[in-house]
Coordinates of C-alpha atoms in Angstrom, one line a residue:
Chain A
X1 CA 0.0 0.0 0.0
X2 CA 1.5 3.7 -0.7
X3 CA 1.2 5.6 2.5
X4 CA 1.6 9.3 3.2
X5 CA 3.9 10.5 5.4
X6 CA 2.1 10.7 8.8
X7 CA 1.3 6.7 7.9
X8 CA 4.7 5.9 7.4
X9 CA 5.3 7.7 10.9
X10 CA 2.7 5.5 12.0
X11 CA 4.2 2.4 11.5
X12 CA 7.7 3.3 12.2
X13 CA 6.6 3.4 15.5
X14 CA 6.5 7.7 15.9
X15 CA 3.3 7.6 18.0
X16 CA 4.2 4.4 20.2
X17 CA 3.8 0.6 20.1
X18 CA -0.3 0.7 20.0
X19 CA -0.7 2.7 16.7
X20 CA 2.5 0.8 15.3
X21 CA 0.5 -2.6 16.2
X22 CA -2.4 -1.2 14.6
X23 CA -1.0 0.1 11.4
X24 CA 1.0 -3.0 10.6
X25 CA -2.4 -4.5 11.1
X26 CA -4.5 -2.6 8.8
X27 CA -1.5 -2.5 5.9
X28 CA -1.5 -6.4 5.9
X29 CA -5.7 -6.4 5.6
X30 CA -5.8 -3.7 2.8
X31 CA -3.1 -5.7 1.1
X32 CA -5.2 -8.5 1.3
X33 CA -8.0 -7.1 -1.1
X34 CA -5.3 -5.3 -3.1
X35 CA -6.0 -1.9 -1.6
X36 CA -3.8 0.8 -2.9
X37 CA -4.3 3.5 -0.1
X38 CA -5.8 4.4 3.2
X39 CA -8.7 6.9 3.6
X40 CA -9.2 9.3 6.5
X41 CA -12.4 8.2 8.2
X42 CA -15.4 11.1 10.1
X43 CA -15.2 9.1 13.0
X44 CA -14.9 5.4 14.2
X45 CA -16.8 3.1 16.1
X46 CA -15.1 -0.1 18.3
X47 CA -16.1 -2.2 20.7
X48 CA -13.8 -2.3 23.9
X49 CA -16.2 -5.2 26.0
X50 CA -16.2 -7.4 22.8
X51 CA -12.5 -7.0 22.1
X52 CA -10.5 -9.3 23.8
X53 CA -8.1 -7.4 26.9
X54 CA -4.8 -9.1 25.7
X55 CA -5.7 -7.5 21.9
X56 CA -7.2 -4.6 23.1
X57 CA -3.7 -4.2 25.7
X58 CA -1.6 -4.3 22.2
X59 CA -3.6 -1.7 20.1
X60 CA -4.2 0.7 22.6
X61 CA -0.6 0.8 24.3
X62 CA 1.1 4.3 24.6
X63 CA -1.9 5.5 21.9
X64 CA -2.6 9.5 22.9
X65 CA -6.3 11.0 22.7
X66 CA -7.2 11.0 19.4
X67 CA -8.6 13.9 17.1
X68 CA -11.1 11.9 15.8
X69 CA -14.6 10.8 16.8
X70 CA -14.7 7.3 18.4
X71 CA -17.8 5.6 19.7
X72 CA -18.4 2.2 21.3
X73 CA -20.9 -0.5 20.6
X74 CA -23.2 -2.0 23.5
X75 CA -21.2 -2.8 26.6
X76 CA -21.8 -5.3 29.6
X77 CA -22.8 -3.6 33.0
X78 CA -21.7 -6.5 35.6
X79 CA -22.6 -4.3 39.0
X80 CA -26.3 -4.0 37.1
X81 CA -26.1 -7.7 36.5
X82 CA -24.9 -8.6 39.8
X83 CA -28.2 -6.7 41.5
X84 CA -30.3 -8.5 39.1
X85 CA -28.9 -11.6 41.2
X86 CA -27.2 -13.5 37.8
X87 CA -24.4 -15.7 40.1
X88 CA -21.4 -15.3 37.4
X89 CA -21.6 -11.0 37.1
X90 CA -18.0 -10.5 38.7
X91 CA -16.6 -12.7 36.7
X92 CA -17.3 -9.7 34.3
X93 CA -16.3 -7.2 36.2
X94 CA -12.2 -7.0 36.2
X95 CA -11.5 -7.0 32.4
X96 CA -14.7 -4.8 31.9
X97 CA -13.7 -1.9 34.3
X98 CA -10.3 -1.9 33.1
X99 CA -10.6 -1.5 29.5
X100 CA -13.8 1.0 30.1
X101 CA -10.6 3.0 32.0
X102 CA -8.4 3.2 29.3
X103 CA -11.7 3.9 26.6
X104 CA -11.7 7.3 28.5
X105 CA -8.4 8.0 28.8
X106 CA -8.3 7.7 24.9
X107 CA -11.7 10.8 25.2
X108 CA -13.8 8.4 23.6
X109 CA -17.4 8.0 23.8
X110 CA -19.6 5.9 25.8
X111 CA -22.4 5.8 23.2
X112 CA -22.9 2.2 24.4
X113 CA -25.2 1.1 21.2
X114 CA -25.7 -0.3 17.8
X115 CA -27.8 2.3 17.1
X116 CA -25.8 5.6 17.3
X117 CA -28.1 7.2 14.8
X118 CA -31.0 7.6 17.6
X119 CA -28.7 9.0 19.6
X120 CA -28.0 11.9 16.5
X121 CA -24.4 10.7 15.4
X122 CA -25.7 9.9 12.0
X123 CA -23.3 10.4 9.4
X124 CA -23.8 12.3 6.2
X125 CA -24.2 11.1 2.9
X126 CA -21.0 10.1 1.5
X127 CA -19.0 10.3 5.1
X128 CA -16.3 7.7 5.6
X129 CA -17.0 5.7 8.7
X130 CA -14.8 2.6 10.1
X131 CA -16.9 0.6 12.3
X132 CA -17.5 -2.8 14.3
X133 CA -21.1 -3.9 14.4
X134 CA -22.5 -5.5 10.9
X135 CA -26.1 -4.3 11.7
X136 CA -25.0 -0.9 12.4
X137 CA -22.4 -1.1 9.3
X138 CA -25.8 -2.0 6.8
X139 CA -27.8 0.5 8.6
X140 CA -25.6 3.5 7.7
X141 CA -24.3 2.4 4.6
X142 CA -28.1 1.8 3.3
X143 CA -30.3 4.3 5.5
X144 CA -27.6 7.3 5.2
X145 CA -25.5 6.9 2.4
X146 CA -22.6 6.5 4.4
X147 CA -19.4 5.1 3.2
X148 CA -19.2 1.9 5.4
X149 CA -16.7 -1.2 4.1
X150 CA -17.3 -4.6 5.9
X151 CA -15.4 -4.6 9.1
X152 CA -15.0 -7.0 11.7
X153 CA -14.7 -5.7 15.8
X154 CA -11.0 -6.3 16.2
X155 CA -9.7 -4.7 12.8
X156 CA -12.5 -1.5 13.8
X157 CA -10.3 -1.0 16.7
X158 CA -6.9 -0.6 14.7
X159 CA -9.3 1.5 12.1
X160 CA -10.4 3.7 14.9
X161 CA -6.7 4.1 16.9
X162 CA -5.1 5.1 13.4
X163 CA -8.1 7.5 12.2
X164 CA -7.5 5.4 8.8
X165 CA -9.3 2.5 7.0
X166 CA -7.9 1.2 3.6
X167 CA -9.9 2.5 0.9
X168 CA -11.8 -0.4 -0.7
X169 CA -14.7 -2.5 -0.9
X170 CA -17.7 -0.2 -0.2
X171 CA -16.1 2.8 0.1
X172 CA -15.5 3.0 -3.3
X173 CA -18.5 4.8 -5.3
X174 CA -18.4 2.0 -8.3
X175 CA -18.9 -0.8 -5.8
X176 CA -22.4 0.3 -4.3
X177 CA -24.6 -0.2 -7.3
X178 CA -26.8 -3.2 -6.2
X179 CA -25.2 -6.4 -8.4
X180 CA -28.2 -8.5 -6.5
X181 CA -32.2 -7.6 -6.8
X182 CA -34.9 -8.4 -4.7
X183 CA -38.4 -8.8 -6.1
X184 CA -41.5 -9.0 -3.8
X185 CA -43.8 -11.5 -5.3
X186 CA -47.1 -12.5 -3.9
X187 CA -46.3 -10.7 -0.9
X188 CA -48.9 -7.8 0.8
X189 CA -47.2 -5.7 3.1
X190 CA -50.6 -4.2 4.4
X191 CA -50.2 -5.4 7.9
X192 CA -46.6 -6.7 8.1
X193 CA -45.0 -5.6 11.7
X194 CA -41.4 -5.4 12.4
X195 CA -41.0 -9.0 12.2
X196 CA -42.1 -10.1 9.1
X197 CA -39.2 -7.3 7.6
X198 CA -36.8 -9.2 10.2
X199 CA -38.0 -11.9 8.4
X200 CA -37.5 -11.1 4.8
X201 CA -34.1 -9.8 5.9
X202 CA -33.3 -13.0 7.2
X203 CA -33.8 -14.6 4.2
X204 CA -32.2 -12.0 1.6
X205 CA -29.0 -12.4 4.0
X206 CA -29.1 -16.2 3.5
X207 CA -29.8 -16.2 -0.6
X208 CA -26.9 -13.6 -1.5
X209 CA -23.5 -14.6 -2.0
X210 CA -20.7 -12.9 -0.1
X211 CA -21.1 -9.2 0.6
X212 CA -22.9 -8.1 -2.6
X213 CA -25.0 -5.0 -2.5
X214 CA -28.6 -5.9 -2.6
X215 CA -31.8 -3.5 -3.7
X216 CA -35.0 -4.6 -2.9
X217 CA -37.7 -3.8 -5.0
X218 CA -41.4 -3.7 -4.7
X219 CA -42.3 -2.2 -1.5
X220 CA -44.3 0.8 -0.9
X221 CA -42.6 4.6 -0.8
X222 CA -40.6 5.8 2.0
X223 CA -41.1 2.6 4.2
X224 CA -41.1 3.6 7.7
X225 CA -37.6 3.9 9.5
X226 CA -38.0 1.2 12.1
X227 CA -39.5 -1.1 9.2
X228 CA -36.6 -0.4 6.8
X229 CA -33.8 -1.1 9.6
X230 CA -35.6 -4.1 10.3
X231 CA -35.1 -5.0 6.7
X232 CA -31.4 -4.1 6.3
X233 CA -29.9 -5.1 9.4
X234 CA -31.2 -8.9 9.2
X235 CA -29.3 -9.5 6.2
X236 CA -25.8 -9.7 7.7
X237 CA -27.1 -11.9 10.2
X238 CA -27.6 -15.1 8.1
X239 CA -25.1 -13.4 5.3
X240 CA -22.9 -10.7 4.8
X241 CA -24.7 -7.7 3.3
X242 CA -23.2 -5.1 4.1
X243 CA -25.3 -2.3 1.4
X244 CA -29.1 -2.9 1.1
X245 CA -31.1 -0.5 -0.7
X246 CA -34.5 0.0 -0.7
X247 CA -36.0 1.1 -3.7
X248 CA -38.0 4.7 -3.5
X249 CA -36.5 4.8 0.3
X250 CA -33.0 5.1 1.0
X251 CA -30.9 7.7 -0.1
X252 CA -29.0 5.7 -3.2
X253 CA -32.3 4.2 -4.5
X254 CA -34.5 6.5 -5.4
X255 CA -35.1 5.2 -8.6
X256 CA -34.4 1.3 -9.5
X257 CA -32.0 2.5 -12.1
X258 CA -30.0 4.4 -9.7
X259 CA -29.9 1.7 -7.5
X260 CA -28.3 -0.8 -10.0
X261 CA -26.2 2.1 -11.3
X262 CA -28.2 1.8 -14.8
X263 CA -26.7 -1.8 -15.0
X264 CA -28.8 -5.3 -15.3
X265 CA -28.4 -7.3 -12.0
X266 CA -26.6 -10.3 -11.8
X267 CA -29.0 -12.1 -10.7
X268 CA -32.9 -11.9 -9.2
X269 CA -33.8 -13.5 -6.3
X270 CA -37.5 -13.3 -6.0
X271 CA -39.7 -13.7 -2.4
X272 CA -43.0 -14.8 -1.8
X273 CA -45.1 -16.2 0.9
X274 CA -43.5 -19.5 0.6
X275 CA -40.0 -18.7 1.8
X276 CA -41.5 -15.6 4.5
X277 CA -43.2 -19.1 6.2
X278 CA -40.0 -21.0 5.6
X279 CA -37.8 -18.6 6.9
X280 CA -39.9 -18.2 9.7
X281 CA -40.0 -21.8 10.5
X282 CA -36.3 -21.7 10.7
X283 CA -36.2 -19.1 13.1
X284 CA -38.6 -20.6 15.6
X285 CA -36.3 -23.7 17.2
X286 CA -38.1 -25.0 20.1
X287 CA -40.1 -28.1 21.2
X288 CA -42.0 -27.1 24.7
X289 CA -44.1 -24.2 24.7
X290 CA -43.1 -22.8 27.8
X291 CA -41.0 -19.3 27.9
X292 CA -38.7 -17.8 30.1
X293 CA -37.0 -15.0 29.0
X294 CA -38.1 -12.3 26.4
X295 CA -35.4 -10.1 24.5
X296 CA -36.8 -7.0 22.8
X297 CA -34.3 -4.5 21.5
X298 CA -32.3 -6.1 18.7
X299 CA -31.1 -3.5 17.4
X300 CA -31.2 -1.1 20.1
X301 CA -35.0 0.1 20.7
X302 CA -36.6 3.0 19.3
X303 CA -38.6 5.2 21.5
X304 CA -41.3 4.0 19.4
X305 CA -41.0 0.7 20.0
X306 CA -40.7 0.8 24.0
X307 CA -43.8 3.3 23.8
X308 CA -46.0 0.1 22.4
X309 CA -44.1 -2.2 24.8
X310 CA -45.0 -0.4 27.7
X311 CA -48.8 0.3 26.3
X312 CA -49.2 -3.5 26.7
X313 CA -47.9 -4.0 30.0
X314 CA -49.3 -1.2 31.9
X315 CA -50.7 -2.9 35.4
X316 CA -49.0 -6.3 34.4
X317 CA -47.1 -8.9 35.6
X318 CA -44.8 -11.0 34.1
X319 CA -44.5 -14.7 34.2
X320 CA -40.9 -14.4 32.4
X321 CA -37.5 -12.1 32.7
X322 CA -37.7 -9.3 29.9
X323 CA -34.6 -7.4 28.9
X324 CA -35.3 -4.5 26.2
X325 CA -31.3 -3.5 24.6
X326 CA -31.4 0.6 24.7
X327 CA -29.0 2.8 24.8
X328 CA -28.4 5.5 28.2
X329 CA -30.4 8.2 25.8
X330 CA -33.2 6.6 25.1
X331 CA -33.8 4.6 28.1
X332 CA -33.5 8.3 29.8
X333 CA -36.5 9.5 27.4
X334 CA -38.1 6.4 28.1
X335 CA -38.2 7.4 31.4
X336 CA -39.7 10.9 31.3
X337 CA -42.3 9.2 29.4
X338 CA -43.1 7.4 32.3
X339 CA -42.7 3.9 30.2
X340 CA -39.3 2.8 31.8
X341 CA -41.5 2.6 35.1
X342 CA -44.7 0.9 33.9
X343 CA -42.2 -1.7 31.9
X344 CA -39.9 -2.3 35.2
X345 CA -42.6 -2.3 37.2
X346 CA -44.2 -5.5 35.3
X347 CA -40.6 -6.8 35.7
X348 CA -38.5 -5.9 32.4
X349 CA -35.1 -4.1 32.8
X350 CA -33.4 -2.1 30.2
X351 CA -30.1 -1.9 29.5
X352 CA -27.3 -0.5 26.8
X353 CA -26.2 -4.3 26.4
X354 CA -26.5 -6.4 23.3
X355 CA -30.0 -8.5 24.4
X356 CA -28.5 -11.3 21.8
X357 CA -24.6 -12.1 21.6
X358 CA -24.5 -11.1 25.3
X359 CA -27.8 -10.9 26.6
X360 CA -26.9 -11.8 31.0
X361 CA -30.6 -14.1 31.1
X362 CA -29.7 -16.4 28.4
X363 CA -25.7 -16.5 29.1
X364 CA -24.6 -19.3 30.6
X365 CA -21.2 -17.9 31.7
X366 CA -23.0 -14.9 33.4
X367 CA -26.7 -16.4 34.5
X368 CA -25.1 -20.1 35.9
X369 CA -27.9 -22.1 37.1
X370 CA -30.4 -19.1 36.5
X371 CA -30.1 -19.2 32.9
X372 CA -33.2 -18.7 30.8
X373 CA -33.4 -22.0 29.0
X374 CA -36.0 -20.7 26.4
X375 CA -36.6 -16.7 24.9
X376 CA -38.6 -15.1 22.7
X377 CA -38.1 -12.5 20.2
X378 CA -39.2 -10.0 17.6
X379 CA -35.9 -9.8 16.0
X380 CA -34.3 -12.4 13.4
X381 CA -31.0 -11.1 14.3
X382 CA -31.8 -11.6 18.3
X383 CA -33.2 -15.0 17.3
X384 CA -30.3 -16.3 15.3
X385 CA -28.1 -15.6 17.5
X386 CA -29.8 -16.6 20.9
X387 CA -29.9 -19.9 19.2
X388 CA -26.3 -19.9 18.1
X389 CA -24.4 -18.2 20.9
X390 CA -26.9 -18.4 23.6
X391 CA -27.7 -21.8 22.8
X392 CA -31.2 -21.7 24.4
X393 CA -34.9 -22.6 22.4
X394 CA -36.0 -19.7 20.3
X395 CA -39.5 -18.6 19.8
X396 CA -39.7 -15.9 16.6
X397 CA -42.8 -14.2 16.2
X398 CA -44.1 -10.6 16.8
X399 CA -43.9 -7.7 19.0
X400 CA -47.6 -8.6 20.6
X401 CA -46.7 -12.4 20.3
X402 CA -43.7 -11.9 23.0
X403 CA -45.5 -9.4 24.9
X404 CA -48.0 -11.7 25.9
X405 CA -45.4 -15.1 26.1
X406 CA -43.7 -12.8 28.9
X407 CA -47.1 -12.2 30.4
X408 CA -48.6 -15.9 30.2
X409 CA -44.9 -17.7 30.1
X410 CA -46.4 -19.7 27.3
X411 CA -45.7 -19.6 23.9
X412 CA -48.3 -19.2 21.0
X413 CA -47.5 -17.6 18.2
X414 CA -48.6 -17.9 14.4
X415 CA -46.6 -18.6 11.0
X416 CA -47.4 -15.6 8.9
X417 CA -50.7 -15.7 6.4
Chain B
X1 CA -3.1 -33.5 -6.3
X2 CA -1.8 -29.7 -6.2
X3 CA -3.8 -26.3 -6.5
X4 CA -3.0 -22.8 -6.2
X5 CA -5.1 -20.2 -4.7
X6 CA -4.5 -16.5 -3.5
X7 CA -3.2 -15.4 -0.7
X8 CA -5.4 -14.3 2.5
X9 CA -2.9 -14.9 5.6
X10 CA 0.7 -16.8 5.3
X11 CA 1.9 -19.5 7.1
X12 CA 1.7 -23.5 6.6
X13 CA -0.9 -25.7 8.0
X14 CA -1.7 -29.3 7.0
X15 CA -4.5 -31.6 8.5
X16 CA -8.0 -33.1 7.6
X17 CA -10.4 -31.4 5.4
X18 CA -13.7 -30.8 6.5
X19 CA -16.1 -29.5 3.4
X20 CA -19.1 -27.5 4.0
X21 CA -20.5 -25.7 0.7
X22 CA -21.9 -22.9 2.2
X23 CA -20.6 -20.0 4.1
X24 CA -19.3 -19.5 7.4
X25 CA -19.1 -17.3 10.4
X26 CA -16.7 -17.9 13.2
X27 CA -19.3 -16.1 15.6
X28 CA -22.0 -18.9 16.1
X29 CA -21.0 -21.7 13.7
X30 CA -17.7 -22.7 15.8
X31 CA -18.1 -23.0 19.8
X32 CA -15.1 -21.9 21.1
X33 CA -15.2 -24.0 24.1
X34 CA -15.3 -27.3 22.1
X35 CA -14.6 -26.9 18.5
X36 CA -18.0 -28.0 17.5
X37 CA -20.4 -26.5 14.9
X38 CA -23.6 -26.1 17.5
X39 CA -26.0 -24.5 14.7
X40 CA -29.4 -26.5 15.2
X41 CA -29.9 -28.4 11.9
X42 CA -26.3 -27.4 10.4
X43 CA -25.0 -30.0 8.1
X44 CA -22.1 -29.7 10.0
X45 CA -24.0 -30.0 13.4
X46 CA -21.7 -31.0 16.5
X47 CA -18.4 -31.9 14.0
X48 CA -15.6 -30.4 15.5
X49 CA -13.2 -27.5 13.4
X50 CA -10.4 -27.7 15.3
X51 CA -6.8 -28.3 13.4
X52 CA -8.5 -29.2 10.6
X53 CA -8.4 -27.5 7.1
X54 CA -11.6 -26.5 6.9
X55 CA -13.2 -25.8 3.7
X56 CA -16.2 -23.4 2.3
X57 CA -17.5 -20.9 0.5
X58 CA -17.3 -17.5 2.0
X59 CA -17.7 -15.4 5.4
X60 CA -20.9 -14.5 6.6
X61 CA -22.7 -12.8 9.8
X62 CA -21.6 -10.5 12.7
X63 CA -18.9 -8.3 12.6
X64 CA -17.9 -10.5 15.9
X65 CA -16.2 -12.9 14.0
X66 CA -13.1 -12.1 14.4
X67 CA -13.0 -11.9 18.8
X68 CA -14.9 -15.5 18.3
X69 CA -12.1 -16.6 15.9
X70 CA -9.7 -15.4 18.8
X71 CA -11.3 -17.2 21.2
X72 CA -11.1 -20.4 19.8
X73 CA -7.4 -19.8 18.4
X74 CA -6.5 -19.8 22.3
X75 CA -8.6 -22.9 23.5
X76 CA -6.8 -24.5 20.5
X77 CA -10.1 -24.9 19.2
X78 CA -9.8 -22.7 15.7
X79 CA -9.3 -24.5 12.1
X80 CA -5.7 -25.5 11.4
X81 CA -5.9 -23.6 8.1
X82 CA -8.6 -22.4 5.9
X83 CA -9.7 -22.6 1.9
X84 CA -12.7 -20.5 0.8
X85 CA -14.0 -19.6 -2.7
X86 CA -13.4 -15.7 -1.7
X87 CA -13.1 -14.2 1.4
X88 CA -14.7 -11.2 2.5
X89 CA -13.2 -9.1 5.6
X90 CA -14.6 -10.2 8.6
X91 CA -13.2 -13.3 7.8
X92 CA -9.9 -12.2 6.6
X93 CA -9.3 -9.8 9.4
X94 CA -10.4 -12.8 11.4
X95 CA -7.5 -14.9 9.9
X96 CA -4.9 -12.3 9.9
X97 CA -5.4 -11.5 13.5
X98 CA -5.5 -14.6 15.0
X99 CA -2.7 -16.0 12.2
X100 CA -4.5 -18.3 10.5
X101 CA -3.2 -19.7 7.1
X102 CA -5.4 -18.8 4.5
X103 CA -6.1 -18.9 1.1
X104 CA -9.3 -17.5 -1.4
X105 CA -9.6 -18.2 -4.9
X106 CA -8.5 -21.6 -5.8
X107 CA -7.8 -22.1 -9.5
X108 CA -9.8 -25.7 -9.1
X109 CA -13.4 -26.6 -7.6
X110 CA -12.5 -27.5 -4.4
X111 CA -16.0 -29.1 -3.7
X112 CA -15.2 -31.2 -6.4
X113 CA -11.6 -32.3 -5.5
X114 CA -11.6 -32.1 -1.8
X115 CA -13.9 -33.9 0.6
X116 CA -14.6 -34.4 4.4
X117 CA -11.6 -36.4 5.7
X118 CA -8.9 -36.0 2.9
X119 CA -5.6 -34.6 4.2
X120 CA -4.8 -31.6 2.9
X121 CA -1.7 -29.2 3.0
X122 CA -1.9 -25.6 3.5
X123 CA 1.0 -23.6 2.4
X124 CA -1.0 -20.2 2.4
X125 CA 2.3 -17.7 2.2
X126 CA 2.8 -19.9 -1.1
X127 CA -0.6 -19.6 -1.9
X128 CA -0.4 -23.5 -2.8
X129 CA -3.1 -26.5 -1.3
X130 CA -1.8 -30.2 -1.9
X131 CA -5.0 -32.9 -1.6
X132 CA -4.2 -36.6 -1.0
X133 CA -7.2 -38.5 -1.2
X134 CA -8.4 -40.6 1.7

């Protein structure tokens, strides 16, 4: 790779072992996919609880506050966990404190989410952004326009310690034509809720090969924010889209020609009713109907969506744990809303955790013997990885559907019509 | 038999092949605790990846990949080397973290010429795979 000067003083060691580390890093992946240069990024976004300490040690060492933006992906709260009587918390709680140290010594921010944009860091059109976090990566690429490449957490951090990622992949204008279309078939989106775009999502992931930027044709204008996120951010859950545009919605796809940059797609993968109830199937892996643990939150909640959460449960019980992932922000507006209260009073708990990969209910290595052994979930992402990671039963079906499993502890959802 | 194939991460690796024509994410399809594929329903379903060359198509899912590829590289648990159709970077900043030997676009069909439980060489610095049939 040609690098400027104040690379080449990067990697000669000018600013200390850390951002040596991390350069050396970063030239050997851009070489990889034969990337001739690095580009300067708006900001960068890491995750120091996901990063292991002995990697995160190395990249960080002797690295000064940096001039950039950096924000951090959901984090794990042990002390919180600890009160919520889960037996394993302080096992957490060394590695966790000590890193979160170091992540403001480096005047980085505690953002704490995979869903910065709620919070108002939302990038412009066009802005270079390295980040961790595939569902975030899709969402900005394909709701704002953003310049986001495929990124994995480890290499995000090395992006973000240097202020450099190596131009390539997405970040290149001529790669973000959609190669790959989606047409709707015998589909009515009349009544679909967030699931059923988790859903499609799911299975556009699954069908495209590699990290091929997708459009989706056929739905209605200007589809809803929290509907289109639900749509993008499932695909690199069961795939590796990274760019999903939404024709007549997101900012590079107003028109299906500009989507495909004028171009004929590669290929047309078409979706109907058949593969929404297949996919749906496959997301739903359980055998007794009983429920004990609901994750809303996947990705991070809107205000919206906590509004309707907390509509339902006003004067209930629940038979179940509930854990909605939110970030500080929101949780704080759910609160003057007075819908933190009515949901915590039922029994749910919020938190700026990731209610998936590590949500503390349905952890082994943080719940012990109290694990949840079975959870339900709105969210194809939350529900793929439960299964994986998690390793517990899975019930899939919609917001009202797990609502009322956490109220009745049963489960009894539908396949979707 | 001999192939060669383009270079994602040097370094030399031999050991039995495990095929799986599909794509792959280290976070959720390997437990780093065992080895083991524990996806419900996977064709690779409780088979173990460790030190062996594994074989597939392409990376896929979270952006995690790479701390779950760590993981497993320090239970001893990770793939001895791996051969894909074409990587994408989660997995190759996966493999060039953790050192992994690795290699992309091989000049033959691989799911044609390697199967489960052949022993195959690695020598991914080379960019060269050498198959002798079970």
């Amino acid at each position: 790779m040609l690098l400027t000067d104040e690379e080449k003083r990067m990697i000669d060691g000018a600013y200390g072992p850390g951002t040596k580390r991390a350069m050396e890093l970063l030239v050997k992946y851009g070489e990889s996919f034969d990337a001739e240069k690095f580009a300067s990024i708006s900001y960068g976004h890491i995750s120091y609880d996901f990063c292991p300490e002995e990697f995160w040690d190395l990249m960080t060492e002797r690295v000064s506050r940096t001039q950039h933006r950096v924000t951090t992906h959901p984090s794990y709260s042990p002390e919180v966990w600890k009160q919520w009587g889960l037996p394993l918390a302080d096992n957490w709680a060394g590695e966790h404190q000590r890193k979160l140290k170091r992540f403001l010594e480096l005047g980085w921010l505690r953002t704490e989410t995979c869903a910065e944009y709620l919070l108002g860091i939302t990038p412009r059109k066009g802005d270079i952004v390295s980040m961790g976090g595939s569902c975030m990566q899709v969402a900005n690429n394909s709701l704002f326009g953003a310049r986001v490449d495929r990124m994995g957490i480890l290499i995000s951090l090395a992006a973000a310690v240097c202020g450099r990622t190596p131009l390539m992949g997405l970040l290149l204008p001529e790669n973000r034509y959609a190669s790959h279309l989606v047409e709707l078939d015998d589909l009515d989106v009349t009544n679909w809720t967030l699931s059923h775009y988790h859903c499609l999502g799911y299975y556009i992931g699954d069908q495209i090969p590699g990290f091929k930027p997708v459009a989706v044709n056929g739905l209605p204008p200007n589809v809803p924010f929290d509907f289109a996120r639900a749509l993008v951010i499932s695909m690199p859950t069961s795939g590796a889209v990274t760019l999903a545009h939404i024709v007549g919605t997101t900012p590079e796809a107003s028109t299906l020609e500009e989507a495909l940059g004028s171009k004929k797609p590669e290929h047309v993968l078409r979706v109907g009713k058949r593969e929404m109830k297949k996919t749906w199937e496959k997301l739903n892996v359980w055998d007794s109907d009983v429920v004990e643990h609901v994750a809303f939150g996947c990705p991070h909640a809107t205000i919206d969506e906590i509004g309707r959460i907390a509509n339902h449960l006003e004067g209930k019980k629940l038979k179940t744990s509930m854990l909605i992932g939110a970030s500080a922000p929101v949780e704080a507006l759910a609160r003057r809303q007075g819908w933190a209260d009515i949901i915590e009073k039922a029994g749910g708990h919020f938190q700026s955790v990731c209610p998936s990969i590590t949500n503390p209910f349905t952890r082994r290595d943080i719940a012990g013997e109290k694990q949840a052994k079975s959870a339900a979930t709105n969210s194809a992402r939350c529900a793929h990885y439960l299964a994986t990671v998690c390793r517990v039963k899975v019930f899939f079906g919609t917001e009202e559907e797990c609502v009322k499993a956490a109220i009745t502890g049963k489960w009894k959802g539908e396949l979707p019509k | 038999m001999k192939m060669r194939a383009h270079t994602i991460n040097g370094g030399k690796a031999e050991g039995e092949a495990v095929v799986y024509n599909g794509p792959f994410s280290f976070l959720g399809d390997l437990d780093p605790a065992t080895g083991k594929v524990p996806v419900p329903r996977h064709p690779l379903e409780g088979k173990s990846l460790a030190n062996k060359v594994f074989v597939f198509t392409t990376g896929k899912g979270s952006s995690g990949g790479d701390f779950a590829a760590w993981a497993a590289k320090k239970n001893g648990n990770a793939p001895a080397a791996i051969i894909c159709l074409e990587s994408e970077p989660v997995l190759s900043g996966s493999v060039i973290v953790t050192g992994i030997p690795a290699v992309d676009r091989p000049e033959g069909n691989i799911f044609e010429l390697i199967k489960s439980g052949d022993y195959v060489k690695v020598d991914a610095t080379e960019g060269l795979i050498e198959i002798s049939t079970k």
